[in-house]
């Protein structure tokens, strides 16, 4: 073997096995007859027999492959499909052979460098935005903590004087009400109703500030469904009688126990049943039902009121959301009751949601895990 033949053989072996150059031998019909290792790595293993135009990804118009192949030695920047699934820009040169064409291609390093610089720039910008977001989140957490502290302090300081107003107002109404003129008695009742509404607002703010500050403590114990319902039934029946709403309570397996904070679950039930009654008119039905689904307790509160539209449902369990239309008795609400109910249920490991088909009232449901 001559020295020139040895050099040619070494160069051929280098191109076929090692060089970062795509080498394709195309036949007379412009199909791949042979491909080197780099071409297989970049373009895929099943190259032989594929038409060269199938390898090109053109986003504007089809390439005239025969015209390209006739331009000997000219670099053509072509987008080709690669094994990564992302098109790459390859600079191809074409050289005529006795029966076909030799296509030699290499990656466009300038474009790769440009893309790399763009990616690095975007990454730096993303890092800066992430730092700003972390800082903003920290500031929001601090502001939220200050807000909860303020609400808690304000509500706590307001609760006592409101309690004094209600106590003495009720005392005057009970002991001296008959001696007052009818308009004066009505004035006093109006003051008591306003004080009662104010106390509910204060209680809601206190509950929300405690829960959101992470200070909610569950006094969990094993209690039966019957014990929970017994704790609230007198109050919800009184509410129903005042509105002349028909109330039904249906408890499946009431003796079966679960481990919960009974006081907090009673608060959730009072909120849901109270809302259902307040959105009902005389003779309409409200049903509170419980049933066991495997190890979990499922609770539902159904009413025949105006229902809740899809747009309102998305806001219901957020702070200051509203449960549908106006309450039929003009009752006031802070819009916090359902938020507090959701947070209490979730603190027990359960979930709460609403179902309200058009024109069929609303059903609030929540689940609680059974005794573990």
Tab-separated table of C-alpha atoms in Angstrom:
chain	number	residue	atom	x	y	z
A	1	UNK	CA	0.000	0.000	0.000
A	2	UNK	CA	1.377	3.440	-0.968
A	3	UNK	CA	1.572	6.302	1.500
A	4	UNK	CA	-1.194	8.183	-0.360
A	5	UNK	CA	-3.458	5.144	-0.233
A	6	UNK	CA	-2.769	4.767	3.508
A	7	UNK	CA	-3.640	8.433	4.117
A	8	UNK	CA	-6.791	8.129	2.039
A	9	UNK	CA	-7.820	5.011	3.952
A	10	UNK	CA	-7.212	6.681	7.305
A	11	UNK	CA	-9.181	9.746	6.268
A	12	UNK	CA	-12.048	7.582	5.009
A	13	UNK	CA	-12.111	5.608	8.256
A	14	UNK	CA	-12.051	8.847	10.261
A	15	UNK	CA	-14.984	10.299	8.300
A	16	UNK	CA	-16.978	7.079	8.510
A	17	UNK	CA	-16.432	6.353	12.225
A	18	UNK	CA	-15.266	9.419	14.192
A	19	UNK	CA	-15.524	12.788	12.450
A	20	UNK	CA	-18.300	15.172	13.588
A	21	UNK	CA	-19.373	15.480	9.945
A	22	UNK	CA	-22.489	14.071	8.343
A	23	UNK	CA	-21.460	12.070	5.247
A	24	UNK	CA	-24.247	10.757	3.008
A	25	UNK	CA	-23.825	9.011	-0.335
A	26	UNK	CA	-26.970	9.580	-2.393
A	27	UNK	CA	-27.884	7.444	-5.377
A	28	UNK	CA	-29.161	8.705	-8.729
A	29	UNK	CA	-32.696	9.035	-7.265
A	30	UNK	CA	-31.378	11.132	-4.359
A	31	UNK	CA	-31.911	8.368	-1.814
A	32	UNK	CA	-29.409	7.590	0.934
A	33	UNK	CA	-27.212	4.667	-0.117
A	34	UNK	CA	-24.597	4.976	2.661
A	35	UNK	CA	-24.201	7.070	5.814
A	36	UNK	CA	-21.376	7.465	8.309
A	37	UNK	CA	-21.650	7.030	12.088
A	38	UNK	CA	-22.241	10.745	12.792
A	39	UNK	CA	-25.111	10.854	10.279
A	40	UNK	CA	-26.749	7.887	12.007
A	41	UNK	CA	-26.255	9.526	15.413
A	42	UNK	CA	-27.807	12.820	14.321
A	43	UNK	CA	-30.414	11.700	11.805
A	44	UNK	CA	-31.324	8.198	13.031
A	45	UNK	CA	-30.483	4.588	12.413
A	46	UNK	CA	-32.826	3.946	9.480
A	47	UNK	CA	-31.213	6.169	6.875
A	48	UNK	CA	-30.492	3.835	3.918
A	49	UNK	CA	-33.280	4.034	1.347
A	50	UNK	CA	-34.716	7.347	2.633
A	51	UNK	CA	-35.065	10.205	0.163
A	52	UNK	CA	-32.858	13.156	1.046
A	53	UNK	CA	-35.818	15.549	0.813
A	54	UNK	CA	-37.539	13.579	3.629
A	55	UNK	CA	-34.735	14.610	5.989
A	56	UNK	CA	-35.287	18.326	5.365
A	57	UNK	CA	-37.693	20.278	7.592
A	58	UNK	CA	-38.806	23.271	5.580
A	59	UNK	CA	-41.179	25.778	7.203
A	60	UNK	CA	-41.785	27.876	4.095
A	61	UNK	CA	-41.696	25.995	0.786
A	62	UNK	CA	-40.402	22.582	-0.389
A	63	UNK	CA	-36.751	22.535	-1.418
A	64	UNK	CA	-35.803	21.776	-5.008
A	65	UNK	CA	-33.382	18.941	-4.172
A	66	UNK	CA	-32.083	18.303	-7.723
A	67	UNK	CA	-31.249	22.008	-8.045
A	68	UNK	CA	-29.413	21.937	-4.708
A	69	UNK	CA	-27.340	18.927	-5.678
A	70	UNK	CA	-26.197	20.596	-8.892
A	71	UNK	CA	-24.604	23.492	-6.955
A	72	UNK	CA	-21.261	21.858	-6.302
A	73	UNK	CA	-19.319	23.041	-3.235
A	74	UNK	CA	-21.856	25.737	-2.227
A	75	UNK	CA	-22.843	25.673	1.439
A	76	UNK	CA	-26.598	25.245	1.911
A	77	UNK	CA	-27.975	25.783	5.427
A	78	UNK	CA	-30.773	23.234	5.772
A	79	UNK	CA	-33.004	22.395	8.744
A	80	UNK	CA	-33.082	18.634	9.246
A	81	UNK	CA	-35.060	16.402	11.615
A	82	UNK	CA	-32.836	14.867	14.290
A	83	UNK	CA	-33.066	12.018	16.778
A	84	UNK	CA	-33.630	14.544	19.615
A	85	UNK	CA	-36.942	15.581	18.062
A	86	UNK	CA	-35.646	19.146	17.572
A	87	UNK	CA	-34.664	20.384	14.094
A	88	UNK	CA	-30.994	21.309	13.682
A	89	UNK	CA	-29.459	23.626	11.092
A	90	UNK	CA	-26.811	21.786	9.085
A	91	UNK	CA	-24.471	23.368	6.493
A	92	UNK	CA	-24.401	20.918	3.543
A	93	UNK	CA	-22.025	20.818	0.552
A	94	UNK	CA	-22.774	18.530	-2.410
A	95	UNK	CA	-20.197	16.826	-4.661
A	96	UNK	CA	-21.105	14.824	-7.792
A	97	UNK	CA	-20.091	11.162	-7.992
A	98	UNK	CA	-20.128	8.769	-10.913
A	99	UNK	CA	-23.543	7.463	-9.899
A	100	UNK	CA	-25.008	9.841	-7.375
A	101	UNK	CA	-23.922	12.614	-5.015
A	102	UNK	CA	-21.804	12.963	-1.881
A	103	UNK	CA	-23.431	15.197	0.751
A	104	UNK	CA	-21.182	16.468	3.540
A	105	UNK	CA	-22.765	18.412	6.366
A	106	UNK	CA	-21.718	19.984	9.662
A	107	UNK	CA	-23.610	21.691	12.450
A	108	UNK	CA	-23.901	25.460	12.207
A	109	UNK	CA	-21.808	26.335	15.263
A	110	UNK	CA	-22.529	30.039	14.939
A	111	UNK	CA	-26.245	29.408	15.281
A	112	UNK	CA	-25.636	26.986	18.139
A	113	UNK	CA	-23.554	29.616	19.907
A	114	UNK	CA	-26.264	32.207	19.333
A	115	UNK	CA	-28.909	29.873	20.716
A	116	UNK	CA	-26.685	29.015	23.667
A	117	UNK	CA	-26.221	32.709	24.456
A	118	UNK	CA	-29.968	33.299	24.194
A	119	UNK	CA	-30.662	30.374	26.541
A	120	UNK	CA	-28.074	31.629	29.033
A	121	UNK	CA	-29.581	35.106	28.871
A	122	UNK	CA	-33.090	33.760	29.437
A	123	UNK	CA	-31.809	31.611	32.294
A	124	UNK	CA	-30.234	34.647	33.973
A	125	UNK	CA	-33.476	36.572	33.538
A	126	UNK	CA	-35.460	33.657	34.981
A	127	UNK	CA	-33.123	33.480	37.990
A	128	UNK	CA	-33.593	37.211	38.590
A	129	UNK	CA	-37.376	36.881	38.340
A	130	UNK	CA	-37.306	33.876	40.684
A	131	UNK	CA	-35.352	35.864	43.279
A	132	UNK	CA	-37.800	38.746	42.964
A	133	UNK	CA	-40.724	36.325	43.320
A	134	UNK	CA	-39.217	34.782	46.468
A	135	UNK	CA	-38.706	38.251	47.910
A	136	UNK	CA	-42.279	39.282	47.045
A	137	UNK	CA	-43.651	36.071	48.569
A	138	UNK	CA	-41.693	36.684	51.770
A	139	UNK	CA	-43.082	40.213	51.966
A	140	UNK	CA	-46.620	38.926	51.318
A	141	UNK	CA	-46.262	36.314	54.077
A	142	UNK	CA	-45.093	39.016	56.483
A	143	UNK	CA	-47.981	41.307	55.492
A	144	UNK	CA	-50.466	38.442	55.828
A	145	UNK	CA	-49.116	37.655	59.302
A	146	UNK	CA	-49.438	41.312	60.317
A	147	UNK	CA	-52.973	41.356	58.899
A	148	UNK	CA	-53.941	38.271	60.902
A	149	UNK	CA	-52.441	39.756	64.066
A	150	UNK	CA	-54.341	43.003	63.530
A	151	UNK	CA	-57.635	41.226	62.828
A	152	UNK	CA	-57.183	38.974	65.826
A	153	UNK	CA	-56.398	41.882	68.162
A	154	UNK	CA	-59.188	44.085	66.818
A	155	UNK	CA	-61.769	41.301	66.923
A	156	UNK	CA	-60.720	40.235	70.423
A	157	UNK	CA	-60.941	43.806	71.716
A	158	UNK	CA	-64.373	44.299	70.104
A	159	UNK	CA	-65.904	41.036	71.313
A	160	UNK	CA	-66.173	42.086	74.990
A	161	UNK	CA	-67.988	45.435	74.490
A	162	UNK	CA	-70.346	43.831	71.977
A	163	UNK	CA	-71.082	41.129	74.551
A	164	UNK	CA	-71.824	43.771	77.177
A	165	UNK	CA	-74.196	45.606	74.803
A	166	UNK	CA	-76.074	42.377	74.031
A	167	UNK	CA	-76.267	41.273	77.665
A	168	UNK	CA	-77.657	44.567	78.960
A	169	UNK	CA	-79.897	45.009	75.935
A	170	UNK	CA	-81.489	41.603	76.452
A	171	UNK	CA	-81.799	42.343	80.176
A	172	UNK	CA	-83.625	45.617	79.540
A	173	UNK	CA	-85.898	43.957	76.975
A	174	UNK	CA	-86.775	41.092	79.326
A	175	UNK	CA	-87.291	43.117	82.492
A	176	UNK	CA	-88.556	46.450	81.251
A	177	UNK	CA	-89.820	45.657	77.784
A	178	UNK	CA	-93.482	45.816	78.775
A	179	UNK	CA	-93.026	49.325	80.153
A	180	UNK	CA	-91.536	50.606	76.911
A	181	UNK	CA	-93.603	52.033	74.106
A	182	UNK	CA	-93.862	49.678	71.083
A	183	UNK	CA	-91.544	51.838	68.921
A	184	UNK	CA	-88.953	51.864	71.708
A	185	UNK	CA	-89.119	48.068	72.045
A	186	UNK	CA	-88.591	47.752	68.310
A	187	UNK	CA	-85.623	50.135	68.498
A	188	UNK	CA	-84.105	47.930	71.187
A	189	UNK	CA	-84.700	44.743	69.165
A	190	UNK	CA	-83.042	46.405	66.152
A	191	UNK	CA	-80.010	47.239	68.306
A	192	UNK	CA	-79.818	43.614	69.506
A	193	UNK	CA	-80.059	42.280	65.927
A	194	UNK	CA	-77.281	44.642	64.862
A	195	UNK	CA	-75.137	43.591	67.841
A	196	UNK	CA	-75.746	39.908	67.042
A	197	UNK	CA	-74.627	40.481	63.453
A	198	UNK	CA	-71.569	42.353	64.658
A	199	UNK	CA	-70.644	39.507	67.009
A	200	UNK	CA	-70.854	37.050	64.094
A	201	UNK	CA	-68.524	39.262	62.054
A	202	UNK	CA	-66.075	39.415	64.972
A	203	UNK	CA	-66.207	35.637	65.472
A	204	UNK	CA	-65.557	35.035	61.770
A	205	UNK	CA	-62.556	37.381	61.755
A	206	UNK	CA	-61.153	35.720	64.865
A	207	UNK	CA	-61.588	32.236	63.413
A	208	UNK	CA	-59.987	33.198	60.094
A	209	UNK	CA	-57.028	34.972	61.718
A	210	UNK	CA	-56.356	31.968	63.961
A	211	UNK	CA	-56.574	29.449	61.102
A	212	UNK	CA	-54.506	31.460	58.604
A	213	UNK	CA	-51.806	32.152	61.171
A	214	UNK	CA	-51.302	28.393	61.516
A	215	UNK	CA	-52.440	28.404	65.143
A	216	UNK	CA	-55.512	26.213	64.618
A	217	UNK	CA	-55.400	23.381	67.129
A	218	UNK	CA	-57.737	20.422	66.706
A	219	UNK	CA	-58.979	18.873	69.952
A	220	UNK	CA	-59.639	15.524	68.277
A	221	UNK	CA	-61.440	12.712	70.052
A	222	UNK	CA	-63.507	9.673	69.106
A	223	UNK	CA	-67.140	10.804	68.793
A	224	UNK	CA	-70.174	9.278	67.158
A	225	UNK	CA	-72.191	10.867	64.386
A	226	UNK	CA	-75.148	10.975	66.783
A	227	UNK	CA	-73.172	13.021	69.338
A	228	UNK	CA	-72.249	15.610	66.704
A	229	UNK	CA	-75.820	15.908	65.414
A	230	UNK	CA	-77.208	16.144	68.948
A	231	UNK	CA	-74.964	19.146	69.551
A	232	UNK	CA	-76.394	21.150	66.641
A	233	UNK	CA	-79.942	19.848	66.105
A	234	UNK	CA	-81.723	22.178	68.574
A	235	UNK	CA	-80.108	25.249	66.980
A	236	UNK	CA	-80.787	24.304	63.359
A	237	UNK	CA	-84.395	23.325	64.142
A	238	UNK	CA	-84.915	26.731	65.778
A	239	UNK	CA	-83.506	28.436	62.672
A	240	UNK	CA	-85.801	26.366	60.445
A	241	UNK	CA	-88.882	27.127	62.569
A	242	UNK	CA	-88.216	30.865	62.380
A	243	UNK	CA	-88.126	30.684	58.575
A	244	UNK	CA	-90.895	28.002	58.449
A	245	UNK	CA	-88.530	25.770	56.476
A	246	UNK	CA	-89.003	21.983	56.568
A	247	UNK	CA	-85.823	20.467	58.026
A	248	UNK	CA	-84.931	16.759	57.733
A	249	UNK	CA	-81.963	15.071	59.402
A	250	UNK	CA	-80.994	11.625	58.095
A	251	UNK	CA	-78.067	9.872	59.790
A	252	UNK	CA	-76.858	6.473	58.615
A	253	UNK	CA	-75.112	4.355	61.290
A	254	UNK	CA	-75.245	7.219	63.830
A	255	UNK	CA	-73.487	5.175	66.534
A	256	UNK	CA	-70.384	4.687	64.421
A	257	UNK	CA	-67.457	6.862	65.566
A	258	UNK	CA	-64.847	9.019	63.911
A	259	UNK	CA	-61.929	10.971	65.361
A	260	UNK	CA	-62.514	14.710	64.950
A	261	UNK	CA	-62.733	17.957	66.838
A	262	UNK	CA	-66.478	17.799	67.484
A	263	UNK	CA	-66.807	21.535	68.179
A	264	UNK	CA	-65.149	22.466	64.879
A	265	UNK	CA	-67.271	20.012	62.857
A	266	UNK	CA	-70.406	21.349	64.570
A	267	UNK	CA	-69.288	24.821	63.434
A	268	UNK	CA	-69.028	23.585	59.825
A	269	UNK	CA	-72.483	21.970	59.984
A	270	UNK	CA	-74.093	25.050	61.549
A	271	UNK	CA	-72.615	27.191	58.778
A	272	UNK	CA	-73.794	24.924	55.948
A	273	UNK	CA	-77.277	24.243	57.346
A	274	UNK	CA	-77.661	27.899	58.373
A	275	UNK	CA	-76.777	29.020	54.832
A	276	UNK	CA	-79.254	26.532	53.349
A	277	UNK	CA	-82.063	27.775	55.605
A	278	UNK	CA	-81.208	31.432	55.012
A	279	UNK	CA	-81.448	30.880	51.227
A	280	UNK	CA	-84.821	29.118	51.504
A	281	UNK	CA	-88.384	30.389	51.772
A	282	UNK	CA	-91.302	29.032	53.771
A	283	UNK	CA	-92.298	25.403	52.991
A	284	UNK	CA	-89.075	24.625	51.133
A	285	UNK	CA	-87.048	21.635	52.319
A	286	UNK	CA	-83.515	21.458	53.714
A	287	UNK	CA	-81.937	18.052	54.321
A	288	UNK	CA	-78.852	17.213	56.366
A	289	UNK	CA	-77.690	13.660	55.640
A	290	UNK	CA	-74.711	11.553	56.667
A	291	UNK	CA	-73.586	8.202	55.331
A	292	UNK	CA	-70.484	6.062	55.527
A	293	UNK	CA	-68.459	5.422	52.376
A	294	UNK	CA	-65.997	2.766	53.431
A	295	UNK	CA	-63.815	4.298	56.158
A	296	UNK	CA	-64.951	7.890	55.434
A	297	UNK	CA	-67.988	9.850	56.577
A	298	UNK	CA	-69.818	11.694	53.790
A	299	UNK	CA	-72.022	14.638	54.796
A	300	UNK	CA	-74.432	16.530	52.555
A	301	UNK	CA	-76.636	19.593	53.091
A	302	UNK	CA	-79.255	20.038	50.365
A	303	UNK	CA	-81.671	22.932	49.861
A	304	UNK	CA	-84.341	23.942	47.332
A	305	UNK	CA	-83.215	27.548	47.046
A	306	UNK	CA	-82.225	29.507	43.924
A	307	UNK	CA	-78.992	27.550	43.441
A	308	UNK	CA	-75.511	28.798	42.660
A	309	UNK	CA	-74.239	29.643	39.183
A	310	UNK	CA	-70.988	28.118	37.844
A	311	UNK	CA	-69.169	31.443	38.064
A	312	UNK	CA	-70.161	31.886	41.725
A	313	UNK	CA	-69.196	28.300	42.614
A	314	UNK	CA	-65.543	29.003	41.782
A	315	UNK	CA	-65.453	31.811	44.394
A	316	UNK	CA	-67.508	30.191	47.163
A	317	UNK	CA	-64.766	28.795	49.351
A	318	UNK	CA	-62.464	31.804	49.000
A	319	UNK	CA	-62.419	34.575	51.591
A	320	UNK	CA	-65.306	37.011	51.160
A	321	UNK	CA	-66.986	34.766	48.588
A	322	UNK	CA	-70.764	34.580	48.576
A	323	UNK	CA	-73.062	31.544	48.592
A	324	UNK	CA	-75.247	32.369	45.641
A	325	UNK	CA	-78.086	34.916	45.658
A	326	UNK	CA	-79.417	37.114	48.415
A	327	UNK	CA	-80.612	35.526	51.635
A	328	UNK	CA	-84.397	35.384	51.767
A	329	UNK	CA	-84.647	36.992	55.211
A	330	UNK	CA	-82.164	39.792	54.554
A	331	UNK	CA	-79.542	38.104	56.787
A	332	UNK	CA	-76.054	39.566	56.642
A	333	UNK	CA	-72.853	37.658	56.025
A	334	UNK	CA	-69.110	38.355	56.104
A	335	UNK	CA	-68.446	35.945	53.246
A	336	UNK	CA	-65.987	34.092	55.496
A	337	UNK	CA	-68.147	31.212	56.721
A	338	UNK	CA	-67.474	28.850	53.818
A	339	UNK	CA	-63.770	29.718	53.830
A	340	UNK	CA	-63.586	28.789	57.516
A	341	UNK	CA	-65.595	25.616	56.856
A	342	UNK	CA	-63.166	24.608	54.078
A	343	UNK	CA	-60.107	25.229	56.240
A	344	UNK	CA	-61.572	23.205	59.125
A	345	UNK	CA	-62.516	20.275	56.878
A	346	UNK	CA	-59.095	20.293	55.194
A	347	UNK	CA	-57.382	20.440	58.610
A	348	UNK	CA	-59.157	17.139	59.361
A	349	UNK	CA	-57.854	15.607	56.124
A	350	UNK	CA	-61.189	15.909	54.307
A	351	UNK	CA	-62.493	17.925	51.374
A	352	UNK	CA	-65.567	20.055	50.704
A	353	UNK	CA	-67.382	21.014	47.499
A	354	UNK	CA	-70.737	22.145	46.125
A	355	UNK	CA	-73.093	20.724	43.499
A	356	UNK	CA	-75.795	22.965	42.031
A	357	UNK	CA	-77.543	21.855	38.821
A	358	UNK	CA	-79.484	24.766	37.253
A	359	UNK	CA	-82.861	25.278	38.938
A	360	UNK	CA	-82.382	22.461	41.468
A	361	UNK	CA	-81.073	24.225	44.577
A	362	UNK	CA	-77.631	23.514	45.982
A	363	UNK	CA	-75.991	20.593	47.779
A	364	UNK	CA	-72.889	21.163	49.864
A	365	UNK	CA	-70.863	18.024	50.518
A	366	UNK	CA	-67.813	17.223	52.600
A	367	UNK	CA	-65.997	14.087	53.633
A	368	UNK	CA	-64.061	13.225	56.781
A	369	UNK	CA	-61.725	10.272	57.323
A	370	UNK	CA	-63.014	7.681	59.803
A	371	UNK	CA	-61.453	6.764	63.108
A	372	UNK	CA	-57.837	5.650	62.657
